[in-house]
Amino acid sequence: MSTVSQLGLSETAAFALETAREAAALVMGILPESSAEKQVRLKTATDLVTRADHEAERLIAARIRARFPDHGLLGEEGTANDGSGPCWVVDPVDGTANFAHGIPWFAVSIALEDRGAVQCGVIAVPPLDEYFVTERGRGAYLLGAGAEPVRLAVSETADLGAALMATGLPREPDRSWHVQTIGPLILRSLEVRIMGAAAIHLAYLAAGRLDAFWEPGLQPWDVAAGVLMVEEAGGRISDWSGRPLVSLKTELLASNGPLHPAMVQMLAGYSRAHSPG
Ligand code: IPD
Ligand code: CA
Ligand code: CA
């Protein structure tokens, strides 16, 4: 029996994990290459892309099409298959700026959305050989190299002053309004990290390594797997005003739960009435 089925996770989750492992190996093979070989280029003024992003997305899309020909697909690098039923949401490399600069801190994120909600997701962190996997109603787990699977649970930190939190820099031309949220939280919390991979921030929150995470202007592929991971680990997800998310394209606030009211208090005043695009 595979580890995934021993944990009570479905064949679909096992497929997502296997596919993420394959993509992780591909991306790790490209990591040591020079910038020229990686074909690093700017997609927009604040957004990089490399050959690894494209190759990993092609690989993941091919595996999904072969196994689930009727499913839809939404990939950051442009793969889009319509469908009214289940849809895979894929970020082939989350943390591309780190990857492009040779910093071993990035993820592969694969999620399956169905009936208006994410049903399962995997966040692979290839340089650490860590695989975070989750399925709705069945929990969230860390499968590490050669170690027993660990069921994820968020931290119990209730004091903002003791909280280790993370944010990210949105891919928007004007980041100045988001920058205003960071100063106050640096002053009130233990510390703030900007590690450059939203999917890892969310997986780490689920694992109790971080206590809260906020970022505006995220895209579904950045957060689909991570949002379910946090919820299945007992954390809370909302927009910056504390309202339930109506879309995965939003100002996101994720926390361990006890910190949520304090985070909403810090952020609500900065919330834009309408999230970008
Ligand atoms: C980005 C990373 C980054 C976050 C950005 C994302 P990418 O994704 O997750 O941490 O701040 O908002 O776009 O471009 O590396 O896949
Ligand atoms: Ca990406
Ligand atoms: Ca991303």
mmCIF file of C-alpha atoms and ligand atoms in Angstrom:
data_model
loop_
_atom_site.group_PDB
_atom_site.id
_atom_site.type_symbol
_atom_site.label_atom_id
_atom_site.label_comp_id
_atom_site.label_asym_id
_atom_site.label_seq_id
_atom_site.Cartn_x
_atom_site.Cartn_y
_atom_site.Cartn_z
ATOM 1 C CA MET A 1 0.000 0.000 0.000
ATOM 2 C CA SER A 2 1.390 3.440 -0.887
ATOM 3 C CA THR A 3 2.054 6.031 1.804
ATOM 4 C CA VAL A 4 -0.661 8.226 0.354
ATOM 5 C CA SER A 5 -3.356 5.548 0.595
ATOM 6 C CA GLN A 6 -2.193 4.637 4.131
ATOM 7 C CA LEU A 7 -2.920 8.244 5.044
ATOM 8 C CA GLY A 8 -6.448 7.851 3.661
ATOM 9 C CA LEU A 9 -5.801 10.090 0.674
ATOM 10 C CA SER A 10 -7.294 9.360 -2.742
ATOM 11 C CA GLU A 11 -5.744 8.098 -5.963
ATOM 12 C CA THR A 12 -6.169 11.624 -7.322
ATOM 13 C CA ALA A 13 -4.029 13.053 -4.512
ATOM 14 C CA ALA A 14 -1.460 10.308 -5.168
ATOM 15 C CA PHE A 15 -1.409 11.282 -8.850
ATOM 16 C CA ALA A 16 -0.889 14.975 -7.948
ATOM 17 C CA LEU A 17 1.983 14.000 -5.648
ATOM 18 C CA GLU A 18 3.643 11.775 -8.253
ATOM 19 C CA THR A 19 3.299 14.507 -10.888
ATOM 20 C CA ALA A 20 4.755 17.126 -8.527
ATOM 21 C CA ARG A 21 7.711 14.796 -7.840
ATOM 22 C CA GLU A 22 8.407 14.478 -11.563
ATOM 23 C CA ALA A 23 8.181 18.238 -12.109
ATOM 24 C CA ALA A 24 10.397 18.821 -9.053
ATOM 25 C CA ALA A 25 13.116 16.596 -10.533
ATOM 26 C CA LEU A 26 12.925 18.438 -13.831
ATOM 27 C CA VAL A 27 13.229 21.853 -12.169
ATOM 28 C CA MET A 28 16.099 20.730 -9.916
ATOM 29 C CA GLY A 29 17.991 19.597 -13.026
ATOM 30 C CA ILE A 30 17.832 23.141 -14.404
ATOM 31 C CA LEU A 31 18.636 24.972 -11.120
ATOM 32 C CA PRO A 32 22.454 24.852 -11.450
ATOM 33 C CA GLU A 33 22.407 26.183 -15.020
ATOM 34 C CA SER A 34 23.524 29.707 -15.965
ATOM 35 C CA SER A 35 20.991 32.488 -16.493
ATOM 36 C CA ALA A 36 21.449 32.168 -20.240
ATOM 37 C CA GLU A 37 20.790 28.425 -20.167
ATOM 38 C CA LYS A 38 17.813 28.917 -17.879
ATOM 39 C CA GLN A 39 16.528 31.481 -20.390
ATOM 40 C CA VAL A 40 15.604 33.965 -17.694
ATOM 41 C CA ARG A 41 13.439 36.770 -19.053
ATOM 42 C CA LEU A 42 11.028 39.413 -17.812
ATOM 43 C CA LYS A 43 7.333 38.717 -18.433
ATOM 44 C CA THR A 44 6.408 42.104 -16.978
ATOM 45 C CA ALA A 45 8.419 44.739 -15.104
ATOM 46 C CA THR A 46 8.182 42.695 -11.873
ATOM 47 C CA ASP A 47 7.705 39.143 -13.128
ATOM 48 C CA LEU A 48 10.395 36.707 -14.317
ATOM 49 C CA VAL A 49 9.977 33.481 -16.246
ATOM 50 C CA THR A 50 12.478 30.757 -17.159
ATOM 51 C CA ARG A 51 12.639 27.684 -19.331
ATOM 52 C CA ALA A 52 12.015 25.591 -16.182
ATOM 53 C CA ASP A 53 8.610 27.255 -15.689
ATOM 54 C CA HIS A 54 7.584 26.348 -19.238
ATOM 55 C CA GLU A 55 9.039 22.830 -19.245
ATOM 56 C CA ALA A 56 7.559 21.931 -15.859
ATOM 57 C CA GLU A 57 4.138 23.249 -16.874
ATOM 58 C CA ARG A 58 4.286 21.243 -20.121
ATOM 59 C CA LEU A 59 5.170 18.088 -18.200
ATOM 60 C CA ILE A 60 2.402 18.558 -15.620
ATOM 61 C CA ALA A 61 -0.155 19.373 -18.345
ATOM 62 C CA ALA A 62 0.824 16.253 -20.326
ATOM 63 C CA ARG A 63 0.391 14.018 -17.253
ATOM 64 C CA ILE A 64 -2.998 15.563 -16.439
ATOM 65 C CA ARG A 65 -4.267 15.252 -20.023
ATOM 66 C CA ALA A 66 -3.186 11.623 -20.204
ATOM 67 C CA ARG A 67 -4.831 10.686 -16.909
ATOM 68 C CA PHE A 68 -7.855 13.026 -16.855
ATOM 69 C CA PRO A 69 -8.611 13.973 -20.470
ATOM 70 C CA ASP A 70 -11.940 15.601 -19.498
ATOM 71 C CA HIS A 71 -10.537 17.874 -16.802
ATOM 72 C CA GLY A 72 -9.849 21.578 -17.236
ATOM 73 C CA LEU A 73 -6.414 23.068 -16.640
ATOM 74 C CA LEU A 74 -5.236 26.504 -15.598
ATOM 75 C CA GLY A 75 -1.472 26.998 -15.539
ATOM 76 C CA GLU A 76 0.439 30.189 -14.790
ATOM 77 C CA GLU A 77 2.445 29.937 -17.995
ATOM 78 C CA GLY A 78 -0.583 29.951 -20.236
ATOM 79 C CA THR A 79 -1.928 26.405 -20.356
ATOM 80 C CA ALA A 80 -5.697 26.748 -20.330
ATOM 81 C CA ASN A 81 -8.185 23.986 -21.097
ATOM 82 C CA ASP A 82 -11.760 24.891 -20.468
ATOM 83 C CA GLY A 83 -14.216 22.585 -18.884
ATOM 84 C CA SER A 84 -17.202 22.964 -16.619
ATOM 85 C CA GLY A 85 -16.100 20.123 -14.335
ATOM 86 C CA PRO A 86 -12.943 19.587 -12.309
ATOM 87 C CA CYS A 87 -10.036 21.916 -13.106
ATOM 88 C CA TRP A 88 -6.347 21.585 -12.208
ATOM 89 C CA VAL A 89 -4.660 24.791 -11.085
ATOM 90 C CA VAL A 90 -0.899 24.689 -11.561
ATOM 91 C CA ASP A 91 2.051 26.873 -10.632
ATOM 92 C CA PRO A 92 5.007 25.019 -12.185
ATOM 93 C CA VAL A 93 7.575 27.115 -10.285
ATOM 94 C CA ASP A 94 6.405 29.328 -7.432
ATOM 95 C CA GLY A 95 9.342 31.494 -6.460
ATOM 96 C CA THR A 96 10.688 31.998 -9.957
ATOM 97 C CA ALA A 97 12.760 35.037 -8.940
ATOM 98 C CA ASN A 98 14.585 32.858 -6.389
ATOM 99 C CA PHE A 99 15.016 30.046 -8.924
ATOM 100 C CA ALA A 100 16.311 32.410 -11.607
ATOM 101 C CA HIS A 101 18.907 33.755 -9.161
ATOM 102 C CA GLY A 102 20.034 30.288 -8.094
ATOM 103 C CA ILE A 103 18.414 30.548 -4.656
ATOM 104 C CA PRO A 104 17.127 27.074 -3.702
ATOM 105 C CA TRP A 105 13.778 28.234 -2.345
ATOM 106 C CA PHE A 106 10.838 27.555 -4.643
ATOM 107 C CA ALA A 107 7.903 25.199 -5.046
ATOM 108 C CA VAL A 108 5.769 23.308 -7.511
ATOM 109 C CA SER A 109 2.095 23.762 -6.679
ATOM 110 C CA ILE A 110 -0.676 21.559 -8.090
ATOM 111 C CA ALA A 111 -4.328 21.689 -6.983
ATOM 112 C CA LEU A 112 -7.624 20.257 -8.160
ATOM 113 C CA GLU A 113 -10.673 22.512 -7.984
ATOM 114 C CA ASP A 114 -14.148 21.022 -8.305
ATOM 115 C CA ARG A 115 -17.671 22.131 -7.385
ATOM 116 C CA GLY A 116 -16.386 25.613 -6.583
ATOM 117 C CA ALA A 117 -13.723 24.515 -4.077
ATOM 118 C CA VAL A 118 -10.219 23.091 -4.012
ATOM 119 C CA GLN A 119 -10.449 19.345 -3.346
ATOM 120 C CA CYS A 120 -6.798 18.369 -3.095
ATOM 121 C CA GLY A 121 -3.381 19.939 -3.466
ATOM 122 C CA VAL A 122 0.343 19.347 -3.373
ATOM 123 C CA ILE A 123 3.139 21.823 -2.667
ATOM 124 C CA ALA A 124 6.546 20.366 -3.422
ATOM 125 C CA VAL A 125 9.652 22.140 -2.170
ATOM 126 C CA PRO A 126 12.253 20.353 -4.297
ATOM 127 C CA PRO A 127 15.496 21.731 -2.812
ATOM 128 C CA LEU A 128 14.466 20.448 0.637
ATOM 129 C CA ASP A 129 12.803 17.289 -0.679
ATOM 130 C CA GLU A 130 9.654 18.259 1.223
ATOM 131 C CA TYR A 131 6.217 17.358 -0.145
ATOM 132 C CA PHE A 132 3.123 18.897 1.442
ATOM 133 C CA VAL A 133 -0.110 17.151 0.463
ATOM 134 C CA THR A 134 -3.713 17.805 1.414
ATOM 135 C CA GLU A 135 -7.223 16.644 0.595
ATOM 136 C CA ARG A 136 -10.545 18.176 1.648
ATOM 137 C CA GLY A 137 -11.787 16.568 4.858
ATOM 138 C CA ARG A 138 -8.754 14.284 5.109
ATOM 139 C CA GLY A 139 -6.078 16.518 6.611
ATOM 140 C CA ALA A 140 -2.721 17.832 5.449
ATOM 141 C CA TYR A 141 0.609 16.036 5.635
ATOM 142 C CA LEU A 142 4.315 16.592 5.149
ATOM 143 C CA LEU A 143 6.130 13.774 3.413
ATOM 144 C CA GLY A 144 9.840 14.386 3.931
ATOM 145 C CA ALA A 145 12.808 12.521 2.586
ATOM 146 C CA GLY A 146 13.113 9.182 4.389
ATOM 147 C CA ALA A 147 10.944 10.336 7.310
ATOM 148 C CA GLU A 148 7.527 9.195 8.497
ATOM 149 C CA PRO A 149 4.654 11.409 7.239
ATOM 150 C CA VAL A 150 3.742 14.178 9.669
ATOM 151 C CA ARG A 151 0.160 15.424 10.035
ATOM 152 C CA LEU A 152 0.234 19.205 9.764
ATOM 153 C CA ALA A 153 -1.217 21.474 12.418
ATOM 154 C CA VAL A 154 -1.013 25.246 12.640
ATOM 155 C CA SER A 155 0.720 26.939 15.566
ATOM 156 C CA GLU A 156 -1.066 28.086 18.732
ATOM 157 C CA THR A 157 0.576 31.521 18.921
ATOM 158 C CA ALA A 158 -2.047 34.015 20.062
ATOM 159 C CA ASP A 159 0.144 37.028 20.734
ATOM 160 C CA LEU A 160 0.986 39.199 17.725
ATOM 161 C CA GLY A 161 4.223 40.211 19.418
ATOM 162 C CA ALA A 162 5.382 36.582 19.397
ATOM 163 C CA ALA A 163 4.248 35.845 15.831
ATOM 164 C CA LEU A 164 6.589 35.041 12.954
ATOM 165 C CA MET A 165 4.800 36.138 9.836
ATOM 166 C CA ALA A 166 5.328 36.406 6.118
ATOM 167 C CA THR A 167 4.172 38.521 3.248
ATOM 168 C CA GLY A 168 4.948 38.748 -0.461
ATOM 169 C CA LEU A 169 5.394 41.430 -3.056
ATOM 170 C CA PRO A 170 2.511 41.478 -5.516
ATOM 171 C CA ARG A 171 3.216 41.475 -9.244
ATOM 172 C CA GLU A 172 1.702 44.900 -9.703
ATOM 173 C CA PRO A 173 3.311 48.027 -11.126
ATOM 174 C CA ASP A 174 2.454 50.017 -7.980
ATOM 175 C CA ARG A 175 3.357 48.198 -4.772
ATOM 176 C CA SER A 176 3.438 51.339 -2.654
ATOM 177 C CA TRP A 177 0.075 50.802 -0.931
ATOM 178 C CA HIS A 178 1.001 47.220 0.089
ATOM 179 C CA VAL A 179 4.346 48.460 1.418
ATOM 180 C CA GLN A 180 2.336 50.556 3.909
ATOM 181 C CA THR A 181 0.990 47.372 5.550
ATOM 182 C CA ILE A 182 4.443 45.910 6.128
ATOM 183 C CA GLY A 183 5.936 48.577 8.420
ATOM 184 C CA PRO A 184 3.237 48.378 11.113
ATOM 185 C CA LEU A 185 3.392 44.584 11.142
ATOM 186 C CA ILE A 186 7.186 44.624 11.453
ATOM 187 C CA LEU A 187 6.777 46.886 14.467
ATOM 188 C CA ARG A 188 4.037 44.785 16.122
ATOM 189 C CA SER A 189 5.155 41.198 15.386
ATOM 190 C CA LEU A 190 8.221 39.119 16.217
ATOM 191 C CA GLU A 191 9.504 39.337 12.631
ATOM 192 C CA VAL A 192 8.262 39.487 9.045
ATOM 193 C CA ARG A 193 9.668 37.311 6.257
ATOM 194 C CA ILE A 194 9.443 37.885 2.498
ATOM 195 C CA MET A 195 10.724 34.561 1.203
ATOM 196 C CA GLY A 196 9.453 34.916 -2.349
ATOM 197 C CA ALA A 197 7.121 31.938 -2.721
ATOM 198 C CA ALA A 198 3.493 32.286 -1.660
ATOM 199 C CA ALA A 199 2.918 28.522 -1.857
ATOM 200 C CA ILE A 200 5.750 27.863 0.615
ATOM 201 C CA HIS A 201 4.502 30.601 2.944
ATOM 202 C CA LEU A 202 1.123 28.825 3.061
ATOM 203 C CA ALA A 203 2.606 25.331 3.457
ATOM 204 C CA TYR A 204 4.806 26.622 6.284
ATOM 205 C CA LEU A 205 1.821 28.244 7.964
ATOM 206 C CA ALA A 206 -0.005 24.893 7.757
ATOM 207 C CA ALA A 207 3.052 23.215 9.284
ATOM 208 C CA GLY A 208 3.149 25.656 12.219
ATOM 209 C CA ARG A 209 6.450 27.144 11.061
ATOM 210 C CA LEU A 210 4.854 30.540 10.359
ATOM 211 C CA ASP A 211 1.957 32.089 12.268
ATOM 212 C CA ALA A 212 0.322 34.352 9.644
ATOM 213 C CA PHE A 213 0.645 35.362 5.985
ATOM 214 C CA TRP A 214 -0.862 38.208 4.001
ATOM 215 C CA GLU A 215 -0.481 39.343 0.414
ATOM 216 C CA PRO A 216 -2.621 41.223 -2.112
ATOM 217 C CA GLY A 217 -2.886 40.594 -5.850
ATOM 218 C CA LEU A 218 -2.308 36.850 -5.726
ATOM 219 C CA GLN A 219 -3.418 34.524 -8.494
ATOM 220 C CA PRO A 220 -5.263 31.187 -8.159
ATOM 221 C CA TRP A 221 -2.141 29.154 -9.031
ATOM 222 C CA ASP A 222 -0.174 30.863 -6.212
ATOM 223 C CA VAL A 223 -2.654 29.853 -3.507
ATOM 224 C CA ALA A 224 -5.037 27.065 -4.611
ATOM 225 C CA ALA A 225 -3.147 24.215 -2.911
ATOM 226 C CA GLY A 226 -1.973 26.399 -0.010
ATOM 227 C CA VAL A 227 -5.386 27.692 1.034
ATOM 228 C CA LEU A 228 -6.761 24.160 1.418
ATOM 229 C CA MET A 229 -3.521 23.104 3.159
ATOM 230 C CA VAL A 230 -3.980 25.841 5.802
ATOM 231 C CA GLU A 231 -7.662 25.029 6.349
ATOM 232 C CA GLU A 232 -7.000 21.298 6.663
ATOM 233 C CA ALA A 233 -4.253 22.055 9.216
ATOM 234 C CA GLY A 234 -6.768 24.006 11.336
ATOM 235 C CA GLY A 235 -5.911 27.553 10.195
ATOM 236 C CA ARG A 236 -8.105 30.389 8.969
ATOM 237 C CA ILE A 237 -8.405 31.986 5.547
ATOM 238 C CA SER A 238 -10.184 35.246 4.677
ATOM 239 C CA ASP A 239 -9.746 38.518 2.872
ATOM 240 C CA TRP A 240 -8.128 41.420 4.721
ATOM 241 C CA SER A 241 -11.455 42.452 6.235
ATOM 242 C CA GLY A 242 -12.025 39.008 7.676
ATOM 243 C CA ARG A 243 -14.685 38.081 5.098
ATOM 244 C CA PRO A 244 -14.745 34.655 3.448
ATOM 245 C CA LEU A 245 -12.852 34.526 0.146
ATOM 246 C CA VAL A 246 -15.117 34.807 -2.863
ATOM 247 C CA SER A 247 -12.263 34.106 -5.253
ATOM 248 C CA LEU A 248 -8.672 32.856 -5.134
ATOM 249 C CA LYS A 249 -7.638 36.088 -6.864
ATOM 250 C CA THR A 250 -7.673 38.399 -3.932
ATOM 251 C CA GLU A 251 -6.115 40.097 -0.944
ATOM 252 C CA LEU A 252 -5.380 37.012 1.110
ATOM 253 C CA LEU A 253 -5.049 36.725 4.868
ATOM 254 C CA ALA A 254 -4.097 33.309 6.253
ATOM 255 C CA SER A 255 -3.400 32.650 9.901
ATOM 256 C CA ASN A 256 -3.259 30.018 12.593
ATOM 257 C CA GLY A 257 -6.702 31.169 13.839
ATOM 258 C CA PRO A 258 -5.971 32.789 17.219
ATOM 259 C CA LEU A 259 -4.098 35.601 15.434
ATOM 260 C CA HIS A 260 -6.835 36.281 12.897
ATOM 261 C CA PRO A 261 -8.709 39.078 14.725
ATOM 262 C CA ALA A 262 -5.462 40.977 15.408
ATOM 263 C CA MET A 263 -4.379 40.580 11.771
ATOM 264 C CA VAL A 264 -7.746 41.823 10.492
ATOM 265 C CA GLN A 265 -7.416 44.802 12.819
ATOM 266 C CA MET A 266 -3.985 45.566 11.350
ATOM 267 C CA LEU A 267 -5.023 45.103 7.695
ATOM 268 C CA ALA A 268 -8.679 46.041 7.279
ATOM 269 C CA GLY A 269 -7.891 49.730 6.900
ATOM 270 C CA TYR A 270 -5.621 48.969 3.952
ATOM 271 C CA SER A 271 -8.068 46.718 2.116
ATOM 272 C CA ARG A 272 -9.033 47.920 -1.324
ATOM 273 C CA ALA A 273 -12.759 47.718 -1.871
ATOM 274 C CA HIS A 274 -12.185 45.752 -5.058
ATOM 275 C CA SER A 275 -9.258 43.398 -5.429
ATOM 276 C CA PRO A 276 -7.192 43.812 -8.582
ATOM 277 C CA GLY A 277 -8.489 42.458 -11.801
HETATM 278 C C1 IPD B 1 5.180 34.804 -6.963
HETATM 279 C C2 IPD B 1 5.654 34.339 -5.616
HETATM 280 C C3 IPD B 1 5.873 35.531 -4.716
HETATM 281 C C4 IPD B 1 4.637 36.356 -4.563
HETATM 282 C C5 IPD B 1 4.127 36.793 -5.907
HETATM 283 C C6 IPD B 1 3.915 35.579 -6.813
HETATM 284 P P1 IPD B 1 5.948 33.306 -9.040
HETATM 285 O O1 IPD B 1 4.943 33.704 -7.822
HETATM 286 O O2 IPD B 1 4.712 33.490 -5.023
HETATM 287 O O3 IPD B 1 6.213 35.111 -3.417
HETATM 288 O O4 IPD B 1 4.933 37.469 -3.773
HETATM 289 O O5 IPD B 1 2.900 37.444 -5.720
HETATM 290 O O6 IPD B 1 3.505 36.017 -8.084
HETATM 291 O O7 IPD B 1 5.884 34.424 -10.030
HETATM 292 O O8 IPD B 1 7.296 33.130 -8.464
HETATM 293 O O9 IPD B 1 5.290 32.067 -9.538
HETATM 294 CA CA CA B 2 5.181 30.616 -11.158
HETATM 295 CA CA CA B 3 3.422 31.880 -8.142
#
